[in-house]
Amino acid sequence: MKRRYDVVVIGAGLAGGAFAWALARRGQSVLVVEREARAGVHASGRNAGLVRRIEASSSVARLSREGASLLADPPQDLAAGPLYRQTGSILIARGPELAVWEAAAADAIEAGVEVERGPAADLAERSGLRSTDGIAFRTPRDGVADPHEVLSAFLASARAQGAEVAFEAPARLNIQGGRVVGVELPSGEVEAEWVVNAAGPWAAELVADAGGLALDLQSYRRHLFYTGPLAGVSPNAPWIWDLERGFYLRPESSGWLLCACDHEPRPPEDTQAATDAGNRLAAKVMALAPDLVDHPIARSWAGLRTFAPDGRFVIGPDPQLSGLFWATGLGGHGLTTSGAVGLLGARVLSGDASRAELAPFDPGRFLTAAAGVGERA
Ligand SMILES: Cc1cc2nc3c(=O)[nH]c(=O)nc-3n(C[C@H](O)[C@H](O)[C@H](O)COP(=O)(O)OP(=O)(O)OC[C@H]3O[C@@H](n4cnc5c(N)ncnc54)[C@H](O)[C@@H]3O)c2cc1C
């Protein structure tokens, strides 16, 4: 006899984990299928852990604030205490983009976020950065999460509420009569009312192979570097992101986690660190944080950030294949927003919220509009 669930979620990254949790707590029977032998092997386990409430895109900003609040004060069934450390954050903006970030900060303040604004030059002494021009937006309640802890919490809570998780289970969509009726796994077919496509960079090829929406998802590789322990780095120092110059750093295990904000197109893949990535970082460190230049890098790694052509998330029912629900394209925001994405998506999928609530993210927009680029962060 075929196994049957209300929902099969493809992918045990942050998107899939959050959907599984949000659906299971609504009483839906859920099976998560993950190709890898464990959860969070790709972007969801390789990200920088920054929790950030000021965003240039208003649609992402809303989900970021809801997602950050959920991590700060998770519901009982998700975690007993906060899922991130409130270290505060500092975004530095200048030049032509300053007006965008002034507006984004004003939007955050309007939404109730505490934001302090001041000259970036005042930061230098306590930050490890060279004194710099521009405006600093400090958000004291932002912070740093452990992505594995967040993903584990979603999956553990989903399981505790009846969901099942299968690893080493590469899935293909099973389509009959023009609708998705479940998935095909190496172990056999599984039927479902809905299949949630949370396959990250592989989400588009999963659907295109099955004759569904041809979505031009694009993945970009980004590297992170850990200095190893250094004297004088406070674990509670705020993370700092120079938006115009494309560089951020945050305390990590008694040292610094550094990023040069590289953005290199790659195919969907188990992406590895490039041998020359350190050179790009070194140039930025030299210019922006010269005190760190002489310290060797202890470890580096890379992950893929996946974007739709217009940079907005892709969440909602497929416009051509009934039974299929997209949950991908979370770009560089999938940790902060995951809980909010899962809760909103699960409400719409369960019929308790209208599709209009997902309007900015509706996959159907790619059938009707030529998507412009403009919301990539
Ligand atoms: C370097 C870097 C830094 C980042 N920093 C931050 C940050 O500071 N803050 C923040 O909020 N976000 C950050 N992000 C973004 C965040 O990590 C992503 O948005 C998020 O992890 C995307 O999650 P996902 O579940 O969509 O994708 P993934 O984590 O890629 O998960 C998709 C899963 O689907 C599985 N899968 C694919 N196809 C199949 C199939 N056919 N069958 C079964 N399983 C399948 C894959 O194996 C994978 O496990 C960063 C990302 C990177 C790369």
XYZ file of C-alpha atoms and ligand atoms in Angstrom, residues 9-17 33-36 38-52 55 64 143 147 151 166 168-173 185 197-203 205-206 220-224 239 241 248 250 259 262 271 301-306 313 327-338, ligand 1:
134
model
C 8.157 18.675 1.990
C 11.142 18.268 -0.339
C 14.327 19.544 1.341
C 15.454 19.658 4.979
C 17.014 23.111 4.890
C 15.658 26.105 6.776
C 12.747 26.559 4.351
C 11.697 22.914 4.502
C 12.299 22.653 8.250
C 12.356 14.090 2.345
C 16.008 15.111 2.145
C 18.521 13.852 -0.394
C 21.483 14.212 1.959
C 21.515 14.915 7.389
C 19.779 18.272 7.536
C 21.395 21.599 6.689
C 24.203 20.322 4.470
C 23.880 23.223 2.012
C 23.093 26.959 2.488
C 21.143 26.348 5.684
C 24.178 24.966 7.478
C 26.760 27.293 5.947
C 25.364 30.779 6.522
C 26.670 33.616 8.656
C 23.932 33.500 11.279
C 23.116 37.212 11.122
C 19.657 38.174 12.353
C 18.756 41.505 10.796
C 16.007 45.489 4.843
C 12.605 39.593 8.632
C 22.103 39.467 16.748
C 21.816 28.060 12.001
C 17.089 24.144 11.917
C 13.544 10.718 5.734
C 19.033 9.879 1.782
C 15.678 10.251 0.059
C 16.087 12.070 -3.276
C 12.598 12.946 -4.494
C 11.037 13.464 -7.904
C 7.596 14.912 -8.413
C 11.472 8.081 -3.787
C 9.166 22.463 -3.023
C 11.838 23.615 -0.552
C 14.714 22.254 -2.609
C 16.752 25.488 -2.471
C 18.930 25.928 -5.593
C 17.513 22.691 -7.038
C 13.877 23.851 -6.781
C 15.083 21.913 -12.004
C 12.860 19.691 -9.842
C 25.353 32.761 -6.204
C 28.352 31.502 -4.258
C 29.466 33.416 -1.172
C 32.486 32.633 1.034
C 32.901 32.984 4.796
C 28.145 42.488 13.884
C 28.173 45.353 7.667
C 30.955 42.287 7.140
C 31.065 39.363 13.479
C 32.774 38.046 4.547
C 31.113 37.935 -3.095
C 29.564 24.287 -3.764
C 33.767 27.649 3.383
C 31.184 28.615 0.774
C 27.456 28.332 0.237
C 24.876 29.211 -2.396
C 22.385 32.035 -2.033
C 19.443 31.416 -4.348
C 11.069 35.094 -2.390
C 9.131 27.721 -0.869
C 12.436 28.898 -2.237
C 14.477 31.903 -3.410
C 15.180 33.063 0.146
C 18.460 34.608 -1.026
C 20.498 35.951 1.856
C 17.595 36.086 4.316
C 16.588 32.478 4.877
C 17.802 32.194 8.447
C 16.188 35.385 9.767
C 12.917 34.914 7.918
C 12.500 31.125 8.073
C 27.468 32.328 2.850
C 26.038 32.566 3.215
C 25.730 33.441 4.242
C 24.404 33.653 4.608
N 24.150 34.445 5.680
C 22.870 34.598 6.101
C 22.609 35.362 7.255
O 23.528 35.869 7.891
N 21.318 35.532 7.649
C 20.275 34.971 6.943
O 19.115 35.185 7.317
N 20.496 34.192 5.855
C 21.771 34.004 5.422
N 22.029 33.240 4.324
C 20.896 32.704 3.552
C 20.325 31.384 4.084
O 21.349 30.510 4.464
C 19.457 30.766 2.967
O 18.485 31.700 2.538
C 18.736 29.513 3.446
O 19.625 28.615 4.048
C 18.022 28.835 2.288
O 17.414 27.675 2.805
P 16.722 26.622 1.865
O 16.082 25.623 2.750
O 15.867 27.326 0.865
O 17.904 25.969 0.985
P 18.999 24.840 1.311
O 19.642 25.047 2.615
O 19.871 24.755 0.115
O 18.137 23.501 1.437
C 17.579 22.831 0.314
C 17.622 21.346 0.625
O 16.892 20.631 -0.372
C 17.558 19.395 -0.581
N 17.125 18.873 -1.883
C 17.294 19.476 -3.090
N 16.735 18.718 -4.063
C 16.199 17.623 -3.453
C 15.478 16.488 -3.928
N 15.181 16.321 -5.234
N 15.068 15.559 -3.027
C 15.340 15.713 -1.697
N 16.041 16.772 -1.199
C 16.442 17.723 -2.065
C 19.026 19.769 -0.537
O 19.845 18.646 -0.308
C 19.041 20.786 0.596
O 19.330 20.174 1.842
C 23.342 33.001 3.910
C 23.650 32.119 2.876
C 24.979 31.888 2.525
C 25.300 30.912 1.442
